[in-house]
mmCIF file of C-alpha atoms in Angstrom:
data_model
loop_
_atom_site.group_PDB
_atom_site.id
_atom_site.type_symbol
_atom_site.label_atom_id
_atom_site.label_comp_id
_atom_site.label_asym_id
_atom_site.label_seq_id
_atom_site.Cartn_x
_atom_site.Cartn_y
_atom_site.Cartn_z
ATOM 1 C CA MET A 1 -61.616 -62.105 -76.769
ATOM 2 C CA MET A 2 -59.570 -63.457 -79.889
ATOM 3 C CA ALA A 3 -56.073 -64.034 -80.078
ATOM 4 C CA VAL A 4 -53.751 -61.097 -81.036
ATOM 5 C CA HIS A 5 -50.347 -60.743 -81.481
ATOM 6 C CA VAL A 6 -48.784 -57.369 -80.297
ATOM 7 C CA VAL A 7 -45.596 -55.817 -81.666
ATOM 8 C CA VAL A 8 -44.495 -52.853 -79.052
ATOM 9 C CA MET A 9 -42.533 -51.068 -81.646
ATOM 10 C CA GLY A 10 -40.120 -48.136 -82.006
ATOM 11 C CA VAL A 11 -36.612 -46.953 -81.716
ATOM 12 C CA SER A 12 -33.973 -47.700 -79.420
ATOM 13 C CA GLY A 13 -34.739 -46.629 -75.803
ATOM 14 C CA CYS A 14 -38.332 -46.062 -76.166
ATOM 15 C CA GLY A 15 -39.141 -48.811 -73.434
ATOM 16 C CA LYS A 16 -40.226 -51.425 -75.734
ATOM 17 C CA SER A 17 -39.260 -54.268 -73.078
ATOM 18 C CA VAL A 18 -40.869 -52.532 -70.016
ATOM 19 C CA VAL A 19 -43.999 -51.676 -72.007
ATOM 20 C CA GLY A 20 -43.942 -55.104 -73.522
ATOM 21 C CA ASN A 21 -44.039 -56.772 -70.417
ATOM 22 C CA ALA A 22 -46.592 -54.586 -68.725
ATOM 23 C CA ILE A 23 -48.716 -55.153 -71.737
ATOM 24 C CA ALA A 24 -48.319 -58.781 -71.355
ATOM 25 C CA ALA A 25 -48.982 -58.875 -67.830
ATOM 26 C CA GLU A 26 -51.973 -56.925 -68.024
ATOM 27 C CA MET A 27 -53.418 -58.815 -71.061
ATOM 28 C CA GLY A 28 -52.477 -62.191 -69.515
ATOM 29 C CA LEU A 29 -50.104 -63.126 -72.955
ATOM 30 C CA PRO A 30 -46.600 -64.308 -73.166
ATOM 31 C CA MET A 31 -43.830 -61.904 -73.356
ATOM 32 C CA ILE A 32 -41.122 -62.368 -76.572
ATOM 33 C CA GLU A 33 -38.013 -60.289 -76.051
ATOM 34 C CA GLY A 34 -36.718 -59.424 -79.725
ATOM 35 C CA ASP A 35 -33.173 -58.822 -78.895
ATOM 36 C CA ALA A 36 -32.680 -62.176 -76.966
ATOM 37 C CA PHE A 37 -33.337 -63.700 -80.893
ATOM 38 C CA HIS A 38 -30.269 -61.481 -82.583
ATOM 39 C CA PRO A 39 -27.709 -63.864 -83.981
ATOM 40 C CA PRO A 40 -24.219 -63.442 -82.258
ATOM 41 C CA SER A 41 -23.009 -61.537 -85.486
ATOM 42 C CA ASN A 42 -25.818 -58.950 -85.208
ATOM 43 C CA VAL A 43 -25.162 -58.003 -81.531
ATOM 44 C CA GLU A 44 -21.667 -58.074 -82.194
ATOM 45 C CA LYS A 45 -21.934 -55.500 -85.326
ATOM 46 C CA MET A 46 -24.047 -53.742 -83.012
ATOM 47 C CA ARG A 47 -21.704 -53.675 -80.066
ATOM 48 C CA ARG A 48 -18.749 -52.303 -82.656
ATOM 49 C CA GLY A 49 -21.206 -49.357 -83.493
ATOM 50 C CA GLN A 50 -22.199 -50.810 -86.657
ATOM 51 C CA PRO A 51 -25.800 -50.316 -87.571
ATOM 52 C CA LEU A 52 -27.228 -53.099 -88.731
ATOM 53 C CA GLN A 53 -28.641 -53.538 -92.648
ATOM 54 C CA ASP A 54 -31.792 -54.907 -94.065
ATOM 55 C CA ALA A 55 -30.066 -58.417 -94.857
ATOM 56 C CA ASP A 56 -28.644 -58.717 -91.192
ATOM 57 C CA ARG A 57 -32.342 -58.120 -90.012
ATOM 58 C CA ALA A 58 -33.933 -60.712 -92.527
ATOM 59 C CA GLY A 59 -33.234 -63.893 -90.897
ATOM 60 C CA TRP A 60 -34.055 -62.314 -87.413
ATOM 61 C CA LEU A 61 -37.412 -60.749 -88.449
ATOM 62 C CA ALA A 62 -38.340 -64.055 -89.766
ATOM 63 C CA ARG A 63 -37.577 -65.775 -86.693
ATOM 64 C CA LEU A 64 -39.497 -63.422 -84.659
ATOM 65 C CA GLY A 65 -42.491 -64.029 -86.716
ATOM 66 C CA GLU A 66 -42.234 -67.849 -86.518
ATOM 67 C CA GLU A 67 -41.940 -67.055 -82.713
ATOM 68 C CA LEU A 68 -45.229 -65.135 -83.029
ATOM 69 C CA ALA A 69 -46.857 -68.192 -84.919
ATOM 70 C CA LEU A 70 -45.560 -70.535 -81.968
ATOM 71 C CA HIS A 71 -48.336 -68.740 -79.745
ATOM 72 C CA PRO A 72 -51.681 -69.203 -81.499
ATOM 73 C CA GLU A 73 -53.324 -68.038 -78.275
ATOM 74 C CA GLY A 74 -51.532 -64.577 -78.490
ATOM 75 C CA ALA A 75 -48.242 -63.031 -77.536
ATOM 76 C CA VAL A 76 -46.572 -59.437 -76.812
ATOM 77 C CA LEU A 77 -43.192 -58.994 -79.137
ATOM 78 C CA ALA A 78 -41.062 -56.337 -78.212
ATOM 79 C CA CYS A 79 -39.347 -55.182 -81.661
ATOM 80 C CA SER A 80 -38.180 -52.127 -82.896
ATOM 81 C CA ALA A 81 -39.987 -53.055 -86.526
ATOM 82 C CA LEU A 82 -38.511 -49.637 -87.964
ATOM 83 C CA LYS A 83 -39.664 -50.052 -91.715
ATOM 84 C CA ARG A 84 -43.226 -51.368 -93.261
ATOM 85 C CA ALA A 85 -41.069 -54.214 -95.028
ATOM 86 C CA TYR A 86 -40.306 -55.452 -91.436
ATOM 87 C CA ARG A 87 -43.654 -54.968 -90.267
ATOM 88 C CA ASP A 88 -44.934 -56.679 -93.255
ATOM 89 C CA VAL A 89 -42.691 -59.585 -92.369
ATOM 90 C CA LEU A 90 -44.425 -59.926 -88.926
ATOM 91 C CA ARG A 91 -47.394 -59.388 -90.424
ATOM 92 C CA SER A 92 -47.088 -62.416 -92.713
ATOM 93 C CA HIS A 93 -47.112 -64.779 -89.686
ATOM 94 C CA SER A 94 -50.043 -63.530 -87.884
ATOM 95 C CA ALA A 95 -53.605 -62.385 -89.358
ATOM 96 C CA HIS A 96 -54.452 -60.523 -86.223
ATOM 97 C CA VAL A 97 -50.950 -58.834 -85.456
ATOM 98 C CA LYS A 98 -51.239 -55.540 -83.816
ATOM 99 C CA PHE A 99 -48.381 -52.504 -83.074
ATOM 100 C CA ILE A 100 -47.925 -50.116 -80.321
ATOM 101 C CA HIS A 101 -45.652 -47.618 -81.782
ATOM 102 C CA LEU A 102 -43.801 -45.932 -78.682
ATOM 103 C CA GLU A 103 -42.971 -42.383 -79.826
ATOM 104 C CA LEU A 104 -39.838 -40.602 -78.869
ATOM 105 C CA SER A 105 -37.569 -37.666 -79.782
ATOM 106 C CA GLN A 106 -34.412 -38.496 -80.863
ATOM 107 C CA ASP A 107 -32.635 -36.482 -78.162
ATOM 108 C CA GLU A 108 -34.562 -38.557 -75.539
ATOM 109 C CA ALA A 109 -33.690 -41.855 -77.034
ATOM 110 C CA LEU A 110 -30.138 -40.717 -76.845
ATOM 111 C CA ARG A 111 -30.405 -39.803 -73.212
ATOM 112 C CA ARG A 112 -32.262 -42.736 -72.274
ATOM 113 C CA VAL A 113 -29.956 -45.706 -74.498
ATOM 114 C CA ALA A 114 -26.779 -43.514 -72.498
ATOM 115 C CA GLU A 115 -28.232 -44.168 -69.115
ATOM 116 C CA ARG A 116 -28.959 -47.719 -69.593
ATOM 117 C CA GLY A 117 -26.103 -50.080 -68.673
ATOM 118 C CA GLY A 118 -25.447 -53.333 -69.672
ATOM 119 C CA HIS A 119 -26.956 -53.387 -72.887
ATOM 120 C CA PHE A 120 -24.973 -54.107 -76.316
ATOM 121 C CA TYR A 121 -26.809 -51.117 -78.182
ATOM 122 C CA PRO A 122 -24.507 -48.127 -77.691
ATOM 123 C CA PRO A 123 -25.855 -44.491 -77.941
ATOM 124 C CA SER A 124 -23.707 -43.859 -81.153
ATOM 125 C CA LEU A 125 -26.269 -46.076 -82.985
ATOM 126 C CA VAL A 126 -29.443 -44.227 -81.730
ATOM 127 C CA ALA A 127 -29.357 -41.715 -85.015
ATOM 128 C CA SER A 128 -29.307 -44.793 -87.744
ATOM 129 C CA GLN A 129 -32.654 -45.938 -85.872
ATOM 130 C CA PHE A 130 -34.353 -42.536 -86.625
ATOM 131 C CA ALA A 131 -32.801 -42.505 -90.100
ATOM 132 C CA ALA A 132 -34.325 -46.189 -90.820
ATOM 133 C CA LEU A 133 -37.804 -45.328 -88.974
ATOM 134 C CA GLU A 134 -40.555 -45.367 -91.327
ATOM 135 C CA ASN A 135 -43.294 -44.066 -89.119
ATOM 136 C CA PRO A 136 -46.314 -46.422 -89.053
ATOM 137 C CA ALA A 137 -49.208 -43.781 -89.094
ATOM 138 C CA GLY A 138 -51.691 -44.434 -91.530
ATOM 139 C CA GLU A 139 -51.012 -48.259 -91.451
ATOM 140 C CA ALA A 140 -54.237 -50.639 -90.230
ATOM 141 C CA GLY A 141 -53.669 -52.006 -86.675
ATOM 142 C CA VAL A 142 -51.213 -49.427 -85.344
ATOM 143 C CA LEU A 143 -51.699 -47.158 -82.317
ATOM 144 C CA ALA A 144 -49.230 -44.459 -81.899
ATOM 145 C CA VAL A 145 -48.506 -43.613 -77.818
ATOM 146 C CA ALA A 146 -45.962 -41.321 -76.696
ATOM 147 C CA ALA A 147 -43.044 -43.102 -74.778
ATOM 148 C CA THR A 148 -42.811 -40.150 -72.243
ATOM 149 C CA LEU A 149 -45.816 -41.125 -70.607
ATOM 150 C CA PRO A 150 -45.833 -43.355 -67.560
ATOM 151 C CA VAL A 151 -45.631 -47.212 -68.096
ATOM 152 C CA VAL A 152 -48.735 -47.497 -66.309
ATOM 153 C CA GLU A 153 -50.643 -45.062 -68.799
ATOM 154 C CA ILE A 154 -48.903 -46.301 -71.831
ATOM 155 C CA THR A 155 -50.254 -49.948 -70.519
ATOM 156 C CA ARG A 156 -53.806 -48.798 -70.022
ATOM 157 C CA LEU A 157 -53.988 -46.915 -73.225
ATOM 158 C CA ALA A 158 -52.768 -49.865 -75.056
ATOM 159 C CA SER A 159 -54.778 -52.798 -73.542
ATOM 160 C CA HIS A 160 -57.955 -50.585 -73.700
ATOM 161 C CA TRP A 161 -57.317 -50.436 -77.485
ATOM 162 C CA LEU A 162 -56.282 -53.863 -77.937
ATOM 163 C CA ARG A 163 -59.298 -55.418 -76.231
ATOM 164 C CA SER A 164 -61.529 -53.139 -78.660
ATOM 165 C CA VAL A 165 -59.775 -53.901 -81.689
ATOM 166 C CA ALA A 166 -60.159 -57.710 -80.981
ATOM 167 C CA PHE A 167 -63.667 -57.714 -80.066
ATOM 168 C CA ASN A 168 -64.504 -55.368 -83.387
ATOM 169 C CA ASN A 169 -61.943 -56.812 -85.848
ATOM 170 C CA PRO A 170 -62.613 -60.649 -85.923
#
């Protein structure tokens, strides 16, 4: 199988990290947690309840693209990748990047974010994620999956799809 870079994307609370870790384990790939690469100024801004703007995300996205490129054997990245321009930045660093879009309703995202503890991202910012989201439907190399499915089912669907696209699209 050729190297593939996988971006598990979606709004806050959709399960990017949990699903990303499961796919990484299933596929034998390293996991990159996108939140770990936010500069302190971005984290502080979000902690204060201020949504990030494109300019705030530019350096972060470039850094994530560089991180993908450091793993020529492939990797899984958890990253919101809300806008097509953001996804294009990641695509510019890897010829074989694929996206798993975890789709979730705004109500469910709000519930999930409110329930998680110890995370810098407050529930008050969930609406801004949906306002920024440009649905990747129709873009090449994207699989949409309901984020409400069990993680094991999402992992099965995603890894099956990733193996099929890796073998059929060199």
